Coordinates of C-alpha atoms in Angstrom, one line a residue:
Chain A
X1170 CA 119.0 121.7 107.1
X1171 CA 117.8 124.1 109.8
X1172 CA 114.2 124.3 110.5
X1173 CA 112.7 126.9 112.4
X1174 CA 109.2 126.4 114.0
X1175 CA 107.0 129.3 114.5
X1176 CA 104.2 128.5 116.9
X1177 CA 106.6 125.4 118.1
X1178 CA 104.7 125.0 121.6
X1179 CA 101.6 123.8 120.3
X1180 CA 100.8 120.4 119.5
X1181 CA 101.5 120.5 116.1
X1182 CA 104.4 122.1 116.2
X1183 CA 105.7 120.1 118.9
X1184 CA 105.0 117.4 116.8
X1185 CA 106.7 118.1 113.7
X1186 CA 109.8 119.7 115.6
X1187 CA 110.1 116.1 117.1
X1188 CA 109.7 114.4 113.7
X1189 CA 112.1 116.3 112.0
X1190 CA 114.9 116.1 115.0
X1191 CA 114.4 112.6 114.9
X1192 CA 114.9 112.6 111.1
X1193 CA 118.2 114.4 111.3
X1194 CA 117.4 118.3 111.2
X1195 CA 118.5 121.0 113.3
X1196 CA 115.2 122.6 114.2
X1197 CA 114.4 125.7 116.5
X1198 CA 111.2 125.7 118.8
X1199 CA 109.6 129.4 118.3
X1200 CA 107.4 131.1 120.3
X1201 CA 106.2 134.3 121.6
X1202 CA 107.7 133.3 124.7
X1203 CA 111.3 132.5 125.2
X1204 CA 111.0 130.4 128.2
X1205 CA 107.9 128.4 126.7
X1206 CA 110.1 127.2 123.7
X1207 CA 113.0 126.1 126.0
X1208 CA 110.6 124.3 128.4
X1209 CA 109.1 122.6 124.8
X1210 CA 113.1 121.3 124.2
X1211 CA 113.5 120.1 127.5
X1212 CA 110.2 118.4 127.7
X1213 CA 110.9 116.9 123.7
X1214 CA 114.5 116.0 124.5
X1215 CA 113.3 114.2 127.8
X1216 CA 110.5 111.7 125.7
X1217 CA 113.0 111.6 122.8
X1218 CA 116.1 111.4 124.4
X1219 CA 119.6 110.9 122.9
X1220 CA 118.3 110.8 119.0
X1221 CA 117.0 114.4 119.1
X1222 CA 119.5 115.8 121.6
X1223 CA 121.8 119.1 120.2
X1224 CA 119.4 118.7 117.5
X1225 CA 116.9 120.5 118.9
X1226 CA 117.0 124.9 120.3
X1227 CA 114.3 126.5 121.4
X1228 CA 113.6 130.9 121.3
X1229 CA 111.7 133.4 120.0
X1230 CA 109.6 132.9 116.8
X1231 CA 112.0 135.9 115.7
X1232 CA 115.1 133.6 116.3
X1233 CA 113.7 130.3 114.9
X1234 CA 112.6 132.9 111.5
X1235 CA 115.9 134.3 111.6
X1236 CA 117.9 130.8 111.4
X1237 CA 116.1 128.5 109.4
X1238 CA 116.2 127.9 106.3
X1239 CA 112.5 126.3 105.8
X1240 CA 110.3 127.9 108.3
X1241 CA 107.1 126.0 109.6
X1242 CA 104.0 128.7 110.4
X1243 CA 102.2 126.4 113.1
X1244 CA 100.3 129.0 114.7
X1245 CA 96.8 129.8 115.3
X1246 CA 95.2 131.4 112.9
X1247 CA 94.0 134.4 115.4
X1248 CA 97.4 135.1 115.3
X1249 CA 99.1 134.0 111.5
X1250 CA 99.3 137.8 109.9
X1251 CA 100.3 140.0 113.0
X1252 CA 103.0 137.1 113.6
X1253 CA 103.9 137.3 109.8
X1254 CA 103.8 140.9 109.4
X1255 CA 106.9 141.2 112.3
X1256 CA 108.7 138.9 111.2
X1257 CA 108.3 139.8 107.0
X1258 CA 111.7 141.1 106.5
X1259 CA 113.4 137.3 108.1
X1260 CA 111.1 135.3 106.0
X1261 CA 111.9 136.4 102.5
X1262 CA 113.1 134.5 100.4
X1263 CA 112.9 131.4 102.4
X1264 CA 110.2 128.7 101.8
X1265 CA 107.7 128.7 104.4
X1266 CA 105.4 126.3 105.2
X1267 CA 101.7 127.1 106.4
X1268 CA 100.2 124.4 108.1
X1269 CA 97.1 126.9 109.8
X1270 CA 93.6 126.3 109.1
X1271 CA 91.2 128.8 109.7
X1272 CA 89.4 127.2 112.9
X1273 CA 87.1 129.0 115.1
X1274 CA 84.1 127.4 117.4
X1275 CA 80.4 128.7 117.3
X1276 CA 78.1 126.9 119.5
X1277 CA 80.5 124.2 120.7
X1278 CA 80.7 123.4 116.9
X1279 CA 83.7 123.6 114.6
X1280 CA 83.5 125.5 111.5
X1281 CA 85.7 127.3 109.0
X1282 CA 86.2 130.9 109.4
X1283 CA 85.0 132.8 105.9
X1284 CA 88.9 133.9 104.9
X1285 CA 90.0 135.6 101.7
X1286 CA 90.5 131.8 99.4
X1287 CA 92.6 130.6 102.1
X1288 CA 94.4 131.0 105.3
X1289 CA 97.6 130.6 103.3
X1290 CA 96.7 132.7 100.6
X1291 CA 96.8 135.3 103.5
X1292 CA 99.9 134.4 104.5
X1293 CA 101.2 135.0 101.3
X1294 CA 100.0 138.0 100.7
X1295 CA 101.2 139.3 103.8
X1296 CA 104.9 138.1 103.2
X1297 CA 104.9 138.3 99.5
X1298 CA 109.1 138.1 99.4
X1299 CA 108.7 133.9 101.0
X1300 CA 108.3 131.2 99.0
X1301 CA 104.6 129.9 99.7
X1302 CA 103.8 126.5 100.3
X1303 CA 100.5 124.9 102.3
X1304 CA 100.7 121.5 103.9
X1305 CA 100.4 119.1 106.7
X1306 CA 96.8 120.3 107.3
X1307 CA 95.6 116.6 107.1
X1308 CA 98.5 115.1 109.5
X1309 CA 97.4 115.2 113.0
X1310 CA 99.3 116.6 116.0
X1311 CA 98.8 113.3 118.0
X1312 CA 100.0 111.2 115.4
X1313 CA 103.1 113.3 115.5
X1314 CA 103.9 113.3 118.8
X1315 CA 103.6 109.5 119.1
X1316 CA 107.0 109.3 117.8
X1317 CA 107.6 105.8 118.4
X1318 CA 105.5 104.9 115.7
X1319 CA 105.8 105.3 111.9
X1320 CA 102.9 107.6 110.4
X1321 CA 100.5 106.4 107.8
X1322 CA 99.0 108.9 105.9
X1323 CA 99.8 111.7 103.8
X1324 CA 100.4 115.1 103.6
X1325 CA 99.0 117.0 101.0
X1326 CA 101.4 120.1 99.8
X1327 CA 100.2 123.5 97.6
X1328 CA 102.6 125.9 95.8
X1329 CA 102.8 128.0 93.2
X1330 CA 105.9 127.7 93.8
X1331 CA 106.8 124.5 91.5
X1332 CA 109.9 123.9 93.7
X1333 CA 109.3 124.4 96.4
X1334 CA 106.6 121.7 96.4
X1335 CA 108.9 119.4 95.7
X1336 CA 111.1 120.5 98.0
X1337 CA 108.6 119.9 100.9
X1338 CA 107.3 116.9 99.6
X1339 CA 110.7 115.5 99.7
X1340 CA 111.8 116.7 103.0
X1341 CA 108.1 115.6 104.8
X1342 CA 109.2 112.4 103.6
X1343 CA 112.0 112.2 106.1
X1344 CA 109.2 111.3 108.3
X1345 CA 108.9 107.4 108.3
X1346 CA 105.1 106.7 106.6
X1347 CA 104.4 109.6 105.4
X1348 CA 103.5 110.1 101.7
X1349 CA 104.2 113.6 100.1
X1350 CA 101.2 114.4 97.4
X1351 CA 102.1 117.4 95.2
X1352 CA 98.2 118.9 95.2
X1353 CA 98.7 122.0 92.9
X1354 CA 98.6 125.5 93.5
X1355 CA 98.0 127.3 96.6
X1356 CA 94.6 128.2 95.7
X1357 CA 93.9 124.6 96.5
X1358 CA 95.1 125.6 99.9
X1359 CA 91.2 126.2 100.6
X1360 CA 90.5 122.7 99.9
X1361 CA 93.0 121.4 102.3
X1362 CA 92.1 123.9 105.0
X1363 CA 88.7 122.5 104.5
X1364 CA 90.1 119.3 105.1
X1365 CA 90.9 120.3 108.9
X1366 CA 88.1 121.0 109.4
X1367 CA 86.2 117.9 108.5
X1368 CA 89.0 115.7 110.4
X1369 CA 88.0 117.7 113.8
X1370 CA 84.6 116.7 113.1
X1371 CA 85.4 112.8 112.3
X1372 CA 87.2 113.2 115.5
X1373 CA 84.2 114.3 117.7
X1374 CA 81.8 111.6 116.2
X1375 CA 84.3 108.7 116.0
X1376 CA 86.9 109.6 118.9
X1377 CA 89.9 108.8 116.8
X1378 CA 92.9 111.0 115.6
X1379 CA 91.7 110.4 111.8
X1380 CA 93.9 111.6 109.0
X1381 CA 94.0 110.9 105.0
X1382 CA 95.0 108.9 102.2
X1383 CA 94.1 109.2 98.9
X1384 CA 94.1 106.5 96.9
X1385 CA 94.2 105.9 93.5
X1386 CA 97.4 107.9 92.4
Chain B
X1462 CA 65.0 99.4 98.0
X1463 CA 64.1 101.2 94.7
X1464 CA 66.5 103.9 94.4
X1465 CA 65.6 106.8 91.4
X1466 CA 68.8 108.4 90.5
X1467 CA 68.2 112.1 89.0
X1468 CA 71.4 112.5 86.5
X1469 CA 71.5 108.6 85.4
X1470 CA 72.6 109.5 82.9
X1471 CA 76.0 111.3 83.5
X1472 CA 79.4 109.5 84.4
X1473 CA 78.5 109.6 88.5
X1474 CA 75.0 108.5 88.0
X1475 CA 75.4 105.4 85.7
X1476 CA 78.8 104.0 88.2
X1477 CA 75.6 104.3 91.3
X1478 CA 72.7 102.6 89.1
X1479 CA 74.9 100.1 88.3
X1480 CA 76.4 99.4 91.6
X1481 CA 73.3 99.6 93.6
X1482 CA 71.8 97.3 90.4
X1483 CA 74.3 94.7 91.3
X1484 CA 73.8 94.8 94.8
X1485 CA 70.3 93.8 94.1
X1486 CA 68.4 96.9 94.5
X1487 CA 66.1 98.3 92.0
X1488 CA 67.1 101.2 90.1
X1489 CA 65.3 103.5 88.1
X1490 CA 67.6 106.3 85.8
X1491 CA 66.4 109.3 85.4
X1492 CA 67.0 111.7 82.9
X1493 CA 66.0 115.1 81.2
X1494 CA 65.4 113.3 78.3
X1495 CA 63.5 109.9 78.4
X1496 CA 65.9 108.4 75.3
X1497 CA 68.8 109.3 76.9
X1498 CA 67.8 107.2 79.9
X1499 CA 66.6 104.4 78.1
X1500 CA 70.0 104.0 76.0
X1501 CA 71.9 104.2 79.4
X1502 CA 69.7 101.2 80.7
X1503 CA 70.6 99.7 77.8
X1504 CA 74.5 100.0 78.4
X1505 CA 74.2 99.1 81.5
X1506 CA 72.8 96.0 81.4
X1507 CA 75.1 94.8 78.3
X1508 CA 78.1 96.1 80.0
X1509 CA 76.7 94.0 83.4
X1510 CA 74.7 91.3 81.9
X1511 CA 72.8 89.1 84.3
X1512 CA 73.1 90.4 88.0
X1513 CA 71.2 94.0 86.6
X1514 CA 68.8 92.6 84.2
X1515 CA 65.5 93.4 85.6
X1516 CA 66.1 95.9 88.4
X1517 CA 67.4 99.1 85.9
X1518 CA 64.6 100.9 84.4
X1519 CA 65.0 104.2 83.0
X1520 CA 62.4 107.5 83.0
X1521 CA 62.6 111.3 83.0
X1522 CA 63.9 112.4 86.2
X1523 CA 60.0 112.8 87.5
X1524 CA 59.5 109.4 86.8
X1525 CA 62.8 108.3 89.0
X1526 CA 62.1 111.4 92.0
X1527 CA 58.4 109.6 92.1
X1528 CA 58.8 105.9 92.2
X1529 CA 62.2 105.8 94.2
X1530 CA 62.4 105.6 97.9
X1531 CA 65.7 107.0 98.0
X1532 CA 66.5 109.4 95.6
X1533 CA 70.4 110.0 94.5
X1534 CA 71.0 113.5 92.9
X1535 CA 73.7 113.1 90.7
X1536 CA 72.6 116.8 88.4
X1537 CA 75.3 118.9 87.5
X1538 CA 75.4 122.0 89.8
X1539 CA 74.6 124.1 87.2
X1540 CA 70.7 122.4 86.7
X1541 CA 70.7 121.5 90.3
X1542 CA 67.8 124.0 91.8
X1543 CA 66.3 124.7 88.5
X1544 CA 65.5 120.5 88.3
X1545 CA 65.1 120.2 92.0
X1546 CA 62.5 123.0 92.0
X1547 CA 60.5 120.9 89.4
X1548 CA 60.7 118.1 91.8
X1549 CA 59.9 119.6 95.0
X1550 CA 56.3 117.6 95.8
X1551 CA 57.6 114.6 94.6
X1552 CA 60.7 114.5 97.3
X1553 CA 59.1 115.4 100.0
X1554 CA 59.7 112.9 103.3
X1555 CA 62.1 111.4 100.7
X1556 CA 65.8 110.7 101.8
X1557 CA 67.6 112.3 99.2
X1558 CA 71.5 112.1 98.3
X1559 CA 73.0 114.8 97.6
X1560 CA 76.1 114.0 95.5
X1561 CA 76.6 117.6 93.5
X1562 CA 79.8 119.5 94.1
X1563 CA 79.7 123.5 92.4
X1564 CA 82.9 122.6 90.6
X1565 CA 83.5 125.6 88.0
X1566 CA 86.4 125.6 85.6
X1567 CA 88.1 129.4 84.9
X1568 CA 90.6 129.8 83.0
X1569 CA 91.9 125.9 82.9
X1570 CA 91.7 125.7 86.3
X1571 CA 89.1 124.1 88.5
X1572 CA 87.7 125.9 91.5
X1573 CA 84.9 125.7 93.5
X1574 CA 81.7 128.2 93.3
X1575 CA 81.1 130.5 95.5
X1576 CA 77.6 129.6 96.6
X1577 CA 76.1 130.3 100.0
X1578 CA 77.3 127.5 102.6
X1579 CA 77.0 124.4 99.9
X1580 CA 75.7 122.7 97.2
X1581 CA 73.7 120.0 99.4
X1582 CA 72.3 123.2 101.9
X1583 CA 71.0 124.9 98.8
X1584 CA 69.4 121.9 97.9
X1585 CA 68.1 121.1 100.8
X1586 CA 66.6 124.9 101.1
X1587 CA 65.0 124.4 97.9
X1588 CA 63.3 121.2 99.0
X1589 CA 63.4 121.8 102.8
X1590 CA 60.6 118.3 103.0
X1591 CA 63.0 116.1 102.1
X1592 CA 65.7 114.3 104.4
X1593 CA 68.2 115.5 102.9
X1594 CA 72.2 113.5 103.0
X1595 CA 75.5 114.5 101.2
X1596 CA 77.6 112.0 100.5
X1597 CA 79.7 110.2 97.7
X1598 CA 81.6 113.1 96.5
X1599 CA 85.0 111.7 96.9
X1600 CA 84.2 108.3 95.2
X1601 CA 84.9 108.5 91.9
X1602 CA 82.6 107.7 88.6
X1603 CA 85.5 105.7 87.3
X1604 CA 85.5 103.7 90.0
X1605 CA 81.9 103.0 90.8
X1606 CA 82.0 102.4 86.8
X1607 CA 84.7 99.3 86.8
X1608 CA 81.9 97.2 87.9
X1609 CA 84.3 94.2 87.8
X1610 CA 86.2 95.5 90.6
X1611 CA 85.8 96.2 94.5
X1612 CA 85.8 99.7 95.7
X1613 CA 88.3 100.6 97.9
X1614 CA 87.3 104.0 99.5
X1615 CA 85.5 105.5 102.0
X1616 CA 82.0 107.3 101.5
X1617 CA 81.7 110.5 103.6
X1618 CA 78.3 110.8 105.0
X1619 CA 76.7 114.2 106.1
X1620 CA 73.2 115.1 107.4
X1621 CA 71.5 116.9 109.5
X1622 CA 69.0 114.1 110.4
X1623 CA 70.5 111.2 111.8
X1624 CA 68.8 108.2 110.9
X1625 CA 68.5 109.4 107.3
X1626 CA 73.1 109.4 107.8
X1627 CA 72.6 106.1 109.5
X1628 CA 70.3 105.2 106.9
X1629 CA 72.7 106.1 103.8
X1630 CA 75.8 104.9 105.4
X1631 CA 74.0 101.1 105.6
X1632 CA 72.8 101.8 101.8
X1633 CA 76.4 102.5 100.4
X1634 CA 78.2 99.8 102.5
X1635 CA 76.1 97.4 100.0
X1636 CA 78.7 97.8 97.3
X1637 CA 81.9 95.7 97.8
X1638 CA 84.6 97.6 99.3
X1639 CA 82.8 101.2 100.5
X1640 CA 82.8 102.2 103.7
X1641 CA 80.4 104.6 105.0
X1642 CA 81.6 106.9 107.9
X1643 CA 79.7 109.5 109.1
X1644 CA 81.2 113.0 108.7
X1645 CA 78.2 114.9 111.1
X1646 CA 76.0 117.7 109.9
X1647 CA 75.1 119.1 106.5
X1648 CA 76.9 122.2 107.4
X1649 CA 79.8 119.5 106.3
X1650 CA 78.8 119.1 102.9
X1651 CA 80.7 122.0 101.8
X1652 CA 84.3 120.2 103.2
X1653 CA 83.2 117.1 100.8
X1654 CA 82.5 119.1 97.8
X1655 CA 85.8 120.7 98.2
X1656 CA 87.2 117.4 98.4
X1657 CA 85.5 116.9 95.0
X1658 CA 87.8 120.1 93.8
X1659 CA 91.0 118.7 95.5
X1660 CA 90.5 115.3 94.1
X1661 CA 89.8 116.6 90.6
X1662 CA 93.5 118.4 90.6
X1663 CA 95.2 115.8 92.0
X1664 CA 93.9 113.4 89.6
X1665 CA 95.1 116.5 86.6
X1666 CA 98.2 116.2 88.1
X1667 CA 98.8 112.5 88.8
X1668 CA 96.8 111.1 86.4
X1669 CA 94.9 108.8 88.3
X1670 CA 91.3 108.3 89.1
X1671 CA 92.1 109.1 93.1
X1672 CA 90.0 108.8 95.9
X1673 CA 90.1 109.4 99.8
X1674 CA 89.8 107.0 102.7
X1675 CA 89.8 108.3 106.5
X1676 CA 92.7 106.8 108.5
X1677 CA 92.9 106.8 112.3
X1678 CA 89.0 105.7 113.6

């Protein structure tokens, strides 16, 4: 499967292009910048080395839209729905993953912006024609990029899209220690979006890289 | 410690009297309806035997808001201001837990109210003399009701005033198996009452009486 990364130069995507090399995928590095995404292959394929290498292309988010087929939306949200909006007619049809969580710091503190239900709920209503899913809002960047060592948490995935979930929940798996949960609708987006932003604050008071689990299920 | 819990009565409310009974603090459940409470004193103590008898007693919510030194508000949302409004003298310079989460269900479907930041900030604007704490959303009545059993979750702390945090996070660590971890300001409250929403789907859909714990600090 070829998996294309929008927003591939930032830490999360950086991350999860790394993870899913490792795990066997083809994945394009996109960004707004051409030479930014091939600079982000040469810099994963040098702390990665031979497992991730012809496995990994880097180019514009246009490109990695254009070839995949399961696209990753790991930009900021500042950004999410100009970036969607160029690239609508490439992403329909395809399921696409939003992983953005309304950010944005007031007073040095983090909160969540006030968004129509959901940053992904936006998505989708800007690129009706994809096939929606939310996830990997609880699974942080650094965890990612330490790809020497399994994860342990889980990532939480939304759809109202039944397969699609499924779909994602089975291919996240790929990733060694991570846990798919199939969380609902994409309504419930919100809830995980939320989620973000309470893990950037357990950061700042604990100093970890703090993820999720639920237990229970 | 006597801890008055407003709501005793309710699923939440009886899993915390009992737990904080068998941890050896005194309880008091308050109620609406003085019967009510007294019949759930009752249970309690024949489901728990020994190790509560003694430290439950059971009283109209004024009763519980006026002899307690920590108050737990375990209310539905939809009574929440109305009862806490009744209350107001009797909280003041009281720590009070704020456990509510405005969970509505449309349609079949839970969702979270739209109300202005959270549950625990309108609270703690309708009794602005209290230290008010939000916590315990994400720990499940079923659990804190299998008294036989240790917890195994994490209690998410939030509060504008520190020691009262510091103060709530050494309170629940006295039940087997919670950790406390402070989540930061009040402001935070409304991440853990969508928690509350997310938890309530996933246990719809998994059948399971889930919980979260905080990996990575």
């Amino acid at each position: 499967m070829t998996i294309g990364v929008l927003g591939g130069t930032g830490p999360e995507g950086r991350g999860l292009a790394m993870r899913f090399a490792i795990a066997g995928h083809d994945v394009i590095v996109g960004s707004r910048d051409a030479t930014r995404a091939a600079e982000t292959v040469t810099a994963l394929v040098a702390a990665c080395g031979e497992r991730v290498r012809g496995r990994l292309g880097g180019g514009l988010n246009r490109e990695a839209a254009e070839r995949a087929d399961v696209v990753i939306v790991a930009v900021p949200y500042a950004g999410m729905v100009a970036t969607l909006e160029a690239l609508a007619p490439l992403l329909a049809g395809k399921i696409c993953v939003c992983t953005v969580a309304p950010i944005e710091v007031v007073g040095g503190q983090v909160r969540l912006r006030a968004v129509d239900g959901s940053a992904a709920e936006e998505a989708a209503r800007t690129v009706p024609a994809a096939r929606w899913v939310a996830a990997l809002h609880t699974v942080p960047a650094s965890a990612l990029l330490r790809c020497e060592r399994p994860l342990d948490t889980d990532a939480l995935v939304a759809s109202d899209d039944a397969a699609a979930r499924v779909a994602i929940v089975e291919l996240l798996e790929c990733m060694p220690g991570l846990r798919g949960v199939d969380v609902g609708r994409l309504a419930n987006a919100r809830h995980l979006e939320a989620a973000t932003a309470l893990l950037i604050e357990v950061n700042r008071i604990h100093g970890g890289h703090a993820s999720l689990r639920v237990l229970g299920i």
